[in-house]
Tab-separated table of C-alpha atoms in Angstrom:
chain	number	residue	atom	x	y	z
G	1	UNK	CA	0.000	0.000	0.000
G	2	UNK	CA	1.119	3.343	-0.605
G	3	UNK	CA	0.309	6.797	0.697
G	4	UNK	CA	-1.145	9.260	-1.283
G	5	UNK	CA	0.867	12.771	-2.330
G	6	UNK	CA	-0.963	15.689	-1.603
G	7	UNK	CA	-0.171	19.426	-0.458
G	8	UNK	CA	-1.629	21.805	2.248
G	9	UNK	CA	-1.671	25.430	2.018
G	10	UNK	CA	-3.440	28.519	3.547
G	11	UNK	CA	-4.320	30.642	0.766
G	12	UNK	CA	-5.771	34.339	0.809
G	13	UNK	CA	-9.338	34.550	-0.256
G	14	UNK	CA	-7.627	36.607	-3.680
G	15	UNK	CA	-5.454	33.726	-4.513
G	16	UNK	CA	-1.975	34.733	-2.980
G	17	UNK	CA	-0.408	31.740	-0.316
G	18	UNK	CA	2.426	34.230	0.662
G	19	UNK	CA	3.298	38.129	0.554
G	20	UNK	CA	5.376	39.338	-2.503
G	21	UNK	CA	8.561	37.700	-1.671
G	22	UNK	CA	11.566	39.544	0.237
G	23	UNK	CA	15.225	37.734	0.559
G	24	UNK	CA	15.466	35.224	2.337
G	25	UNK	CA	18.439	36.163	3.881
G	26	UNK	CA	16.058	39.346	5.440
G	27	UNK	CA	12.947	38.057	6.247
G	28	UNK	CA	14.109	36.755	9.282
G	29	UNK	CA	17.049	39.259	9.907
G	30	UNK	CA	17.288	40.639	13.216
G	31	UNK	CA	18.701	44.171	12.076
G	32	UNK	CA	16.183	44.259	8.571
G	33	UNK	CA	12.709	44.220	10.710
G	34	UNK	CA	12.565	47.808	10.105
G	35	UNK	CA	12.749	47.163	6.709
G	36	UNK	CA	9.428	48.590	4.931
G	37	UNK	CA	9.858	45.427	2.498
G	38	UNK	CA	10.214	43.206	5.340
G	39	UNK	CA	7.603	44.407	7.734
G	40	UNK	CA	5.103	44.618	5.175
G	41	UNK	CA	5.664	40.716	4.201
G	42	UNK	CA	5.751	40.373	8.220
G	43	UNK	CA	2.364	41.911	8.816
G	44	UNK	CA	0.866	40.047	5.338
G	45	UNK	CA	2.149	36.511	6.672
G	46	UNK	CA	0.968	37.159	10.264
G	47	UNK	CA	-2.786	38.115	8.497
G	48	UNK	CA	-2.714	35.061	6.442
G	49	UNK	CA	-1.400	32.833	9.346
G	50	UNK	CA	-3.479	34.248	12.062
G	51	UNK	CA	-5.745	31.543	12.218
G	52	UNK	CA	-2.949	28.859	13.253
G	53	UNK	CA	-1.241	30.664	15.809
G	54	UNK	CA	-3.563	30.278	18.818
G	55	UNK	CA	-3.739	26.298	18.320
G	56	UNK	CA	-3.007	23.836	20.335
G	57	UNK	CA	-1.413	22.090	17.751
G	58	UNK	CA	0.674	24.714	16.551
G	59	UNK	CA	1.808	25.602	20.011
G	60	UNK	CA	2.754	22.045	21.178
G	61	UNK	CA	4.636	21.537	17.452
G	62	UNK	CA	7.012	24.611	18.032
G	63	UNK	CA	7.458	23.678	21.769
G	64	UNK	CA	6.098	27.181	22.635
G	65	UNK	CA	4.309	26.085	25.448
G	66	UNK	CA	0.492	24.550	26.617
G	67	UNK	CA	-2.560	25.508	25.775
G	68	UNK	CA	-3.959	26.576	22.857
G	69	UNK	CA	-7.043	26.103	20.829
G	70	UNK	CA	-9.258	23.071	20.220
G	71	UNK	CA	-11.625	22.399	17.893
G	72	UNK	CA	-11.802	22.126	13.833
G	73	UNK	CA	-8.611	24.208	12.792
G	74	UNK	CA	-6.935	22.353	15.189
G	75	UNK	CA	-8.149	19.095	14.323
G	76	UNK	CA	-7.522	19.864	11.092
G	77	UNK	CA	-3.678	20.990	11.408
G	78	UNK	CA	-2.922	17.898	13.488
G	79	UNK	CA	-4.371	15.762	11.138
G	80	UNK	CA	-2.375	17.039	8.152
G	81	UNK	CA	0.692	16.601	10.601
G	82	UNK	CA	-0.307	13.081	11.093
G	83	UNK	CA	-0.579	12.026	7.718
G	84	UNK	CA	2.202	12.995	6.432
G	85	UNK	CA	5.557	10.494	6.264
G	86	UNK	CA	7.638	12.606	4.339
G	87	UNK	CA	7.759	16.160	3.177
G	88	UNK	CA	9.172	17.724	-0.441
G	89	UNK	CA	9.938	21.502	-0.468
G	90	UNK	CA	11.400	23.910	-2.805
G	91	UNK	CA	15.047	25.440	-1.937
G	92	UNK	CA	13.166	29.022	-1.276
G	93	UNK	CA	11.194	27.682	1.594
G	94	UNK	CA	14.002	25.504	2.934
G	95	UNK	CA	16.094	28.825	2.861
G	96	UNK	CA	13.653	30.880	4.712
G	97	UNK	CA	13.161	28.186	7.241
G	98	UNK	CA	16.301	27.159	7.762
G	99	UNK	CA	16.031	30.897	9.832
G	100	UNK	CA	13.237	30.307	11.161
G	101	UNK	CA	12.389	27.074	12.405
G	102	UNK	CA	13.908	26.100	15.814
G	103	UNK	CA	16.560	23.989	16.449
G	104	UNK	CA	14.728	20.499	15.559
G	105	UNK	CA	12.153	21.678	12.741
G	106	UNK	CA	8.758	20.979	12.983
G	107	UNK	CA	8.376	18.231	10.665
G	108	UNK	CA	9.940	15.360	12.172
G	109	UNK	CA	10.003	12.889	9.303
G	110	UNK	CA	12.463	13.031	6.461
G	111	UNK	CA	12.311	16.235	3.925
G	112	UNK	CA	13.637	16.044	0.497
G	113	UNK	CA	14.552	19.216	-0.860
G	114	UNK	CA	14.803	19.878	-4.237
G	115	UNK	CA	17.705	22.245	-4.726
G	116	UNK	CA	21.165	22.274	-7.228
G	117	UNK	CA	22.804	22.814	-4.290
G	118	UNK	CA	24.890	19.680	-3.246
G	119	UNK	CA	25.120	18.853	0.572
G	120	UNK	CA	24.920	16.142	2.660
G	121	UNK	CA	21.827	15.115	4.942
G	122	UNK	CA	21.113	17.199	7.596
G	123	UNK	CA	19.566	15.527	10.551
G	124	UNK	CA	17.767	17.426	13.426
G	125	UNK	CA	16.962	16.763	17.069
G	126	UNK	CA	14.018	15.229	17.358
G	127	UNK	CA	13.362	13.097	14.058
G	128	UNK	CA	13.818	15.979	10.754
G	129	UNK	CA	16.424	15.192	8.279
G	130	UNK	CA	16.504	17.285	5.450
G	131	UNK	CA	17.738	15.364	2.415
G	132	UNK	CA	19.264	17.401	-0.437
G	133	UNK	CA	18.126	15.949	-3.958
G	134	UNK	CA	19.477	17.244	-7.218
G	135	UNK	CA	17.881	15.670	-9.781
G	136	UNK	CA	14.813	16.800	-10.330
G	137	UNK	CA	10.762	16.713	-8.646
G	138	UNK	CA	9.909	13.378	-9.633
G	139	UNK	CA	13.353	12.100	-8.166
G	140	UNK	CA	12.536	13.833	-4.850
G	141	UNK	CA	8.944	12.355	-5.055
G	142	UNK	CA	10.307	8.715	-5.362
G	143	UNK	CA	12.334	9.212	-2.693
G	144	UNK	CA	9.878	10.651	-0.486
G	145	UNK	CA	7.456	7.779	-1.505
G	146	UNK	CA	9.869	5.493	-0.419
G	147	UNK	CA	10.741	6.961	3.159
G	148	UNK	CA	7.098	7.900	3.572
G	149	UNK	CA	5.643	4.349	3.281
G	150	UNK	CA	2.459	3.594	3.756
G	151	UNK	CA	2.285	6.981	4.955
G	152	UNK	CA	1.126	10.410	2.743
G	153	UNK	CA	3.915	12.758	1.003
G	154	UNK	CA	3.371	16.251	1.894
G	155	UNK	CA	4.646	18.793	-1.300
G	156	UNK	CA	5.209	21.512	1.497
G	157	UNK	CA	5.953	24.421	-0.806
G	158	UNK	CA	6.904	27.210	-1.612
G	159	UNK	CA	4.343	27.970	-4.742
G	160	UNK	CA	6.817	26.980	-7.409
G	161	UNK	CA	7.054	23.935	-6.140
G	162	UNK	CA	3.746	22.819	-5.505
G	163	UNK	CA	2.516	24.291	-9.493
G	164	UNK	CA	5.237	22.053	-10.312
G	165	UNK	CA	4.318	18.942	-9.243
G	166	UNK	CA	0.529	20.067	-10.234
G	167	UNK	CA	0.990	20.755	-13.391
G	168	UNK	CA	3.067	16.993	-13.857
G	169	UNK	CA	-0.045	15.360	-12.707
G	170	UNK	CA	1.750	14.493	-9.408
G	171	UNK	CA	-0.591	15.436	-6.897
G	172	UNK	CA	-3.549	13.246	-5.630
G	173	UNK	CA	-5.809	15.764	-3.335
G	174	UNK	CA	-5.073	18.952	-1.692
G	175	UNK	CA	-6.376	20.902	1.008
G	176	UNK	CA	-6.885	25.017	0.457
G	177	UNK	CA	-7.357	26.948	4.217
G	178	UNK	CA	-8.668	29.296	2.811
G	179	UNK	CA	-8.134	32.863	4.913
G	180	UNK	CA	-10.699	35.721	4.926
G	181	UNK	CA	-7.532	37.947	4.188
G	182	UNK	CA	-7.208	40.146	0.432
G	183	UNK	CA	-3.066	40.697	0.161
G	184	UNK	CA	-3.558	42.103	-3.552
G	185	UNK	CA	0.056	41.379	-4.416
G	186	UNK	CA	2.137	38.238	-3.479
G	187	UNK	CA	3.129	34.940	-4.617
G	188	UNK	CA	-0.271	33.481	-6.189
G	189	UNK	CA	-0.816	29.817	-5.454
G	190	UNK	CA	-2.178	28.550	-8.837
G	191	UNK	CA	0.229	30.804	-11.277
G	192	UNK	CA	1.466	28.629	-13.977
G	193	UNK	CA	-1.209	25.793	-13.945
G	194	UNK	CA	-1.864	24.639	-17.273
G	195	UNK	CA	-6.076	23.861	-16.755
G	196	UNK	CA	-6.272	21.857	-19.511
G	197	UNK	CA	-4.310	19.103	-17.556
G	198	UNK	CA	-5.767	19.023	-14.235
G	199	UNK	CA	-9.424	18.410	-13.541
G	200	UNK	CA	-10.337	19.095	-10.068
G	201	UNK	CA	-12.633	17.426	-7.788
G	202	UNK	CA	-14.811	18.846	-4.771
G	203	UNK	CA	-14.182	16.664	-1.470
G	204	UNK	CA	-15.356	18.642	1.324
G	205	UNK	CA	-15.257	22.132	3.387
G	206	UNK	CA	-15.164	22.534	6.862
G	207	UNK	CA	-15.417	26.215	8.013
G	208	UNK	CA	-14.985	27.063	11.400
G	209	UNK	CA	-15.017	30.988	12.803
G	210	UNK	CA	-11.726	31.702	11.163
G	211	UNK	CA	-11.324	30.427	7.949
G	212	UNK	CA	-12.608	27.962	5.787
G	213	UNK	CA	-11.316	23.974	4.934
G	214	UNK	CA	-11.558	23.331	1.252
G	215	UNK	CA	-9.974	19.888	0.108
G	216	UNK	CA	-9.868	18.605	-3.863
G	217	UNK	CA	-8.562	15.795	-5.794
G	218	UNK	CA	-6.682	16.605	-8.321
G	219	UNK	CA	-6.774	14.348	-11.735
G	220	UNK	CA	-4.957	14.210	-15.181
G	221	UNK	CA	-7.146	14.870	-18.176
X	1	UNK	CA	-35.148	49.152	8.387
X	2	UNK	CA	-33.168	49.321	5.165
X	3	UNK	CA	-31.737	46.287	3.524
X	4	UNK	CA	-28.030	45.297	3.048
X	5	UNK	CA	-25.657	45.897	-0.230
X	6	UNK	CA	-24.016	42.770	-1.190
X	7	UNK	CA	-22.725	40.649	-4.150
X	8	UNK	CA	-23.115	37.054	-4.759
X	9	UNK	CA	-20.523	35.954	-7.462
X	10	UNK	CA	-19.139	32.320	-8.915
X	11	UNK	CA	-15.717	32.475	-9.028
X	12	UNK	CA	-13.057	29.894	-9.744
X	13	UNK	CA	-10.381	28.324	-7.419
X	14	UNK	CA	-7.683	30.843	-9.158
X	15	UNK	CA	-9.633	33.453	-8.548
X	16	UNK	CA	-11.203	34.529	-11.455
X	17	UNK	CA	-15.130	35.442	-11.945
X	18	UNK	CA	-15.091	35.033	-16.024
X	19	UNK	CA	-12.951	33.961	-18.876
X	20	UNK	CA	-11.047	36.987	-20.696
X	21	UNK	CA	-13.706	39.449	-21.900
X	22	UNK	CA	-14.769	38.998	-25.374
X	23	UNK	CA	-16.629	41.304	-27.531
X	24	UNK	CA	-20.229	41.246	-25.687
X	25	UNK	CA	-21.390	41.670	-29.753
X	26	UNK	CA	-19.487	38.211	-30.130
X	27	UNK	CA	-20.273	36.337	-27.418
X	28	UNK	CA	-23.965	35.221	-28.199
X	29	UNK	CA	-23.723	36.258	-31.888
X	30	UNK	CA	-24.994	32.863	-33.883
X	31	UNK	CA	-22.336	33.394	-36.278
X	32	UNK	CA	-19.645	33.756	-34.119
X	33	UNK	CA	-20.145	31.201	-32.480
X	34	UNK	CA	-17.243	29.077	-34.250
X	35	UNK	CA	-14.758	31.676	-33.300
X	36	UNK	CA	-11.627	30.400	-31.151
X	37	UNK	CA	-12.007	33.181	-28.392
X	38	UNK	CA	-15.788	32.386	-28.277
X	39	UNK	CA	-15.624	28.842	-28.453
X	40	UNK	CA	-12.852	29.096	-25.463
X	41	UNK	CA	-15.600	32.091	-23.816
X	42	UNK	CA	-18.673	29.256	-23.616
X	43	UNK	CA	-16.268	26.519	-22.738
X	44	UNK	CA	-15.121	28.110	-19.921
X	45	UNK	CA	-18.175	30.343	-18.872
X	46	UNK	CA	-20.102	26.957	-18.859
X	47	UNK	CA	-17.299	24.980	-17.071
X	48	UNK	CA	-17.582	28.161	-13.770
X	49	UNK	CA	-21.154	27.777	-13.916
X	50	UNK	CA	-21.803	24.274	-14.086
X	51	UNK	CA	-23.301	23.837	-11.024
X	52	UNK	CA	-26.011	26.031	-11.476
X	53	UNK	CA	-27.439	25.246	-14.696
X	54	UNK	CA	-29.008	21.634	-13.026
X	55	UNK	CA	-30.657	23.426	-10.343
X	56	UNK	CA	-34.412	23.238	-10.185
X	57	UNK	CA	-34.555	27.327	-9.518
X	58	UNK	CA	-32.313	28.052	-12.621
X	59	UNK	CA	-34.479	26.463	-14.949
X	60	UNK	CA	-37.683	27.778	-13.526
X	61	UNK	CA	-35.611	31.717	-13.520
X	62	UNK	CA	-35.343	31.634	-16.720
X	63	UNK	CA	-38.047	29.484	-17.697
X	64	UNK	CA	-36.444	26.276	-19.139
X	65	UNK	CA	-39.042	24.164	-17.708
X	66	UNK	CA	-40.290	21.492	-15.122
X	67	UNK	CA	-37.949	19.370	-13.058
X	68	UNK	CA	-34.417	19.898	-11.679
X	69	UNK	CA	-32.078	19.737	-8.236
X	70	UNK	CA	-33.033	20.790	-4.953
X	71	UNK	CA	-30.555	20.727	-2.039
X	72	UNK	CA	-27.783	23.266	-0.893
X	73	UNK	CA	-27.161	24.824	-4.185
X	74	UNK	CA	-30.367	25.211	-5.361
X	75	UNK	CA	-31.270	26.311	-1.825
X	76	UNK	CA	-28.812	29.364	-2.239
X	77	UNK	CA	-29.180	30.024	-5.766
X	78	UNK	CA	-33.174	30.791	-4.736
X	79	UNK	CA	-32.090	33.031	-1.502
X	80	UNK	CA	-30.051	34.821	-3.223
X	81	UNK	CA	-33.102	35.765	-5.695
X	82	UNK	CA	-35.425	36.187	-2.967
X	83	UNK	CA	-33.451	38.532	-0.519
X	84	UNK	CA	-32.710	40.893	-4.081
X	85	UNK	CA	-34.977	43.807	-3.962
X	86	UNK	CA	-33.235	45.999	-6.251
X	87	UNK	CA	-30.117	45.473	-8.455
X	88	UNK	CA	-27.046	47.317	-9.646
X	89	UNK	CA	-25.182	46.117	-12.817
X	90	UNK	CA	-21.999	48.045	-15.052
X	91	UNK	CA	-22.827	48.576	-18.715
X	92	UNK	CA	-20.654	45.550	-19.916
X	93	UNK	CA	-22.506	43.346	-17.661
X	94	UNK	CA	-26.284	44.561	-19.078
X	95	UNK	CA	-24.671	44.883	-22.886
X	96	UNK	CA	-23.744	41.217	-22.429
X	97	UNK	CA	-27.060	40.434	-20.776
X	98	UNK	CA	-29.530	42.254	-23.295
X	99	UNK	CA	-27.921	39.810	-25.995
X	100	UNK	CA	-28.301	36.936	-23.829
X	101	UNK	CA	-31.842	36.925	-21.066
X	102	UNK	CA	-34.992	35.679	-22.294
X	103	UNK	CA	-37.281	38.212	-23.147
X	104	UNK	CA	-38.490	38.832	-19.254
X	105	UNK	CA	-34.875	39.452	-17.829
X	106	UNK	CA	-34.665	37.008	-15.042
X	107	UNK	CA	-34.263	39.811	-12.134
X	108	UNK	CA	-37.923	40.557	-12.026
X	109	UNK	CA	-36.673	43.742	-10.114
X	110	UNK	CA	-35.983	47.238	-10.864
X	111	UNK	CA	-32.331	47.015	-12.565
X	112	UNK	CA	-29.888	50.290	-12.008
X	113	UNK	CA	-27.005	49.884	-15.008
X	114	UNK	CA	-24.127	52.424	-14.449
X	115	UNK	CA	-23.225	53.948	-17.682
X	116	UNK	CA	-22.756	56.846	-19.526
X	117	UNK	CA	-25.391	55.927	-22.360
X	118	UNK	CA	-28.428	58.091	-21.661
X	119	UNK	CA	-31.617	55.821	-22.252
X	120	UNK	CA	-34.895	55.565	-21.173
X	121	UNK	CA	-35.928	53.159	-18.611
X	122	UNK	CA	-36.770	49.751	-20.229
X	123	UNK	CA	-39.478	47.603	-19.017
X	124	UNK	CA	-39.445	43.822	-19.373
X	125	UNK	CA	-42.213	41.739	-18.924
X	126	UNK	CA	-41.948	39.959	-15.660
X	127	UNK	CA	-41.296	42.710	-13.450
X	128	UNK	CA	-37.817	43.576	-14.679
X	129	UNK	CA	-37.118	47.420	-15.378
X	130	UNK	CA	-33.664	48.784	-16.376
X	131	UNK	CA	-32.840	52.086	-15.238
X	132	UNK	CA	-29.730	53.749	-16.744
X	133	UNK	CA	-27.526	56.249	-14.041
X	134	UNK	CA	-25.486	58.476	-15.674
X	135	UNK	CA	-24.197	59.921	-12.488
X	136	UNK	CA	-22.071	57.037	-10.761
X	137	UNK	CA	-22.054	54.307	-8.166
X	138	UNK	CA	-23.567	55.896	-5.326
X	139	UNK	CA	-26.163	57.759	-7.065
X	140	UNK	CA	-26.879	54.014	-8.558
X	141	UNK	CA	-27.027	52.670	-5.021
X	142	UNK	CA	-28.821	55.191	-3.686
X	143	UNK	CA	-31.734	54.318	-6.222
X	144	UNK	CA	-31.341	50.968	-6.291
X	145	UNK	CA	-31.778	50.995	-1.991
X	146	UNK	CA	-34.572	53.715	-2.437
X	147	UNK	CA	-36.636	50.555	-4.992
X	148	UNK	CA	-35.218	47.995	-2.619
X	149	UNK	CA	-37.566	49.037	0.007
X	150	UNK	CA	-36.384	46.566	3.372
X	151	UNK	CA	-34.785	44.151	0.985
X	152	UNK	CA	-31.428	43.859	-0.116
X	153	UNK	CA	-29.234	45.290	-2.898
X	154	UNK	CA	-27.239	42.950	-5.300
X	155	UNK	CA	-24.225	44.706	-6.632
X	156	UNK	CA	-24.914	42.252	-9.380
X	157	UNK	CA	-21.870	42.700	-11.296
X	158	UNK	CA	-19.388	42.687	-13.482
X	159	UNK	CA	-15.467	42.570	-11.837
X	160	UNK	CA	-14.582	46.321	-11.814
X	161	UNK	CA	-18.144	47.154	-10.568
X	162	UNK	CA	-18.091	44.621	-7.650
X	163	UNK	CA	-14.695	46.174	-7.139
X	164	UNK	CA	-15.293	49.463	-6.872
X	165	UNK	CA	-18.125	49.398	-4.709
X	166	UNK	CA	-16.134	47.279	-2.105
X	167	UNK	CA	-13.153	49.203	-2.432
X	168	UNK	CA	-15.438	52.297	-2.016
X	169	UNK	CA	-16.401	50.454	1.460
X	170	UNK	CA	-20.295	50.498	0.257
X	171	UNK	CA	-20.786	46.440	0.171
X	172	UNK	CA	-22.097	45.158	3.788
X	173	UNK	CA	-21.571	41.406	2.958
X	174	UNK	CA	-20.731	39.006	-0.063
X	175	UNK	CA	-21.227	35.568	-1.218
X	176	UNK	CA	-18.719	33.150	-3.446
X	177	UNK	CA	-20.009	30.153	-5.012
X	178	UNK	CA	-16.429	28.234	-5.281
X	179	UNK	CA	-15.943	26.203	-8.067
X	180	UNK	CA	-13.747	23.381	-8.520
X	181	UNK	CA	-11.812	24.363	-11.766
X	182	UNK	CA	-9.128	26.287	-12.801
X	183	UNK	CA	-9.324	29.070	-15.576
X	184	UNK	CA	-5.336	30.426	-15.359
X	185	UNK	CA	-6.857	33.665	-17.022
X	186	UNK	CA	-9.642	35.884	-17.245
X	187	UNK	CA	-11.289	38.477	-15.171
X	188	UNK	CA	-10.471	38.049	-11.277
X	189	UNK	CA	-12.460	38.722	-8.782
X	190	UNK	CA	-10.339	40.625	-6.741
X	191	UNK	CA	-8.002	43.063	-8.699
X	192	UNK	CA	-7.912	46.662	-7.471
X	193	UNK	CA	-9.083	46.315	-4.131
X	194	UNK	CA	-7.121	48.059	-2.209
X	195	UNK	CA	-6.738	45.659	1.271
X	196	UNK	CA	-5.700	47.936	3.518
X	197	UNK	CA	-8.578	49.714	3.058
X	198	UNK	CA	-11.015	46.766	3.392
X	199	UNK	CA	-11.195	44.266	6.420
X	200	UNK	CA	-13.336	40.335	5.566
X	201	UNK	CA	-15.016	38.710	8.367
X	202	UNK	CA	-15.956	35.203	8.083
X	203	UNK	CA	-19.592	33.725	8.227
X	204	UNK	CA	-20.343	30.448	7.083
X	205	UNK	CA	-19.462	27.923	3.925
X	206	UNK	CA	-21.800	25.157	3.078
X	207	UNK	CA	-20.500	22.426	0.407
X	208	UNK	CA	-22.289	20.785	-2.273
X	209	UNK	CA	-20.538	17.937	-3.923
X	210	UNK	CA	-20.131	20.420	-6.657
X	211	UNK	CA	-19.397	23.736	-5.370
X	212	UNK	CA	-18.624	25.577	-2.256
X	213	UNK	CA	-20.938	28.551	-1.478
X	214	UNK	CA	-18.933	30.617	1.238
X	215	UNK	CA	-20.678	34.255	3.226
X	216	UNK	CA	-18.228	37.251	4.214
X	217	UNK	CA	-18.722	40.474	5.925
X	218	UNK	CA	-16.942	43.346	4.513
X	219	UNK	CA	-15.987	46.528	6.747
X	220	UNK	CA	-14.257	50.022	6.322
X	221	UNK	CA	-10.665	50.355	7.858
C-alpha cells in the first residue's frame, strides 16, 4: 500500500499563499525588521497565518508552550501533521526556514529538498532530516514515496514547487485553508497551472469561525 | 429598516469570476459562435457555472421548464433571488445580458445599469425594469436601496463594478459560489481592491458535492 501525495496550504481569499517575496536572507534578519519590504511581508504573513497561531497544535509543534485552541482548525492541522511520512519543499522555503524554524524543525520525518545545491543530509533533534536531492521533482517524489511508506507525502511548498508537481499530474488531493484575508500582491498559489491538464474534484469544506477547509482531488485529463 | 448591499458571485479556485472578456457583440452572436475566443468564452463560462445550470430554480428563472435539483445549491441560488430587492449592474454586464436573457430578464426587479449611455428606462415583462444612471455608483445605489424598500441590494456585477463598490467600502456582505476548476486567465475577482482599506469577516461555507458557497462580511478600515 502506498500513501497518497498531496499538499496543504493557507491561501488568501484573492489567490496569494504568501506576501510578494523579500530575501530570504532578510525576512528573518534581526537588524532588517525595520525594513518597509520586510515588515510589510511580516504583517501580510501574520494576516494570512493568524488563524494557526492560537492552536493547540501549533503551540505544542514549536514547543512554545500549553494551551492553545481546540476544535476544527486544530483538528484539522494535526491531522495534516499526522498524515504525512515525508515532506518535499522547494530550496526558497528551505532557505527561509532554515532561519526560522527552531533547532529540531517541525516536521519530524524526512524532507527532500529539491535544490542544485549539493550537501549532505542534515539531521535534526528530534526526528527531521533534510535530504538534499538534485535531480529533479519526480526524483525527490520517489524518494519521499519510499521513506514515507504507507504513509502520505506532503509537497510543502513554496508555490513553485507545488505548481510544479501540479501541473506533472503528481498530486492526488489537496487541502486550500482558505483565509478571509485580500493581500492584492504576493506569490499566487495557482500561477502557472496549465487547466487543460488538471481536472479538479470537490471533497469537502469545513469552516470554522476563522477560515474555511476546502480539500480537492486533483486528476490528469 | 433598510436592507443590506451585497454581491453574490461564482468564481473559480484561481480566482477569477469570467474567462477573458470577449466582444459582448461576439459572445452570443450565432455566427460567431465558431470563433476560437468564443468557443474558449462558452467553454469556460459553462465549465464556472456548471453547477447552477441543473438546479431546479435556474431552470424555472429563466423558464427552461419542469424538473431539476433541490438541495444546498439550489437552496442558495433561490435566496439569493429572494433577498434581491433591487439590483445594480456596469454597462458591460447589461450589454452582455440584453444579448443573452430571455425576453423577461430574469431579475424581475428594478435594474440600475451604471453607464454613460443616456436611455430611457426599459421595461421587461416579468417585473424587470432597467434604469440607466449616468451619475455614478452611489447615485446608482442610492436608487437601487430607495426601490429595494427593506430588501437587499445585489451589486450584481461585473469585476470592476463589484470592485469598486467594495473598495469604495459600500458592500455590507458578499457571497462566493467556489468552483472546482481552474481558468489560469480571465477576469479576477479581486483586482484593485485596495486591502488595507477593506477588512473580511468570516460567516459560514456550506458544500455541495459540486461547489462551495462561502458568506463574508466586509468593513471600512
Amino acid at each position: 500500500m502506498t500513501g497518497k501525495v498531496f499538499f496543504s496550504v493557507t491561501m488568501s481569499l484573492d489567490g496569494f499563499m504568501a506576501p510578494e517575496a523579500v530575501p530570504a536572507e532578510d525576512a528573518f534578519s534581526p537588524e532588517k525588521q525595520d525594513d518597509p519590504g520586510v515588515r510589510r511581508w511580516n504583517a501580510k504573513w501574520s494576516e494570512l497565518q493568524a488563524w494557526a497561531f492560537p492552536l493547540r497544535w501549533f503551540r505544542e509543534n514549536l514547543k512554545l508552550g500549553e494551551g492553545g485552541e481546540e476544535g476544527i482548525d486544530n483538528d484539522t492541522a494535526r491531522a495534516t501533521y499526522e498524515r504525512t511520512g515525508a515532506s518535499v519543499m522547494g530550496k526558497r522555503m528551505f532557505d527561509l526556514g532554515e532561519k526560522s524554524w527552531p533547532e529540531d524543525a517541525p516536521f519530524h520525518t524526512p524532507v527532500f529538498v529539491v535544490t542544485h545545491e549539493k550537501r549532505d543530509p542534515w539531521e535534526r533533534p528530534g526526528g527531521t532530516t533534510f535530504h538534499f536531492v538534485n535531480d529533479g521533482i519526480e526524483s525527490a517524489l520517489l524518494q519521499a514515496r519510499e521513506a514515507a511508506g504507507d504513509r502520505d507525502v506532503r509537497i510543502a511548498g513554496g508555490a513553485e514547487t507545488i505548481q510544479e508537481y501540479l501541473d506533472g499530474g503528481l498530486i492526488d488531493e489537496f487541502s486550500i485553508t482558505l483565509a478571509p484575508v485580500l493581500l492584492d500582491t504576493g506569490i499566487r498559489l495557482f500561477d502557472r497551472v496549465e487547466p487543460d491538464r488538471i481536472a479538479l474534484g470537490q471533497v469537502r469544506a469545513d469552516a470554522s469561525s476563522r477560515v474555511t477547509h476546502l480539500t480537492y482531488t486533483a486528476v490528469k485529463r
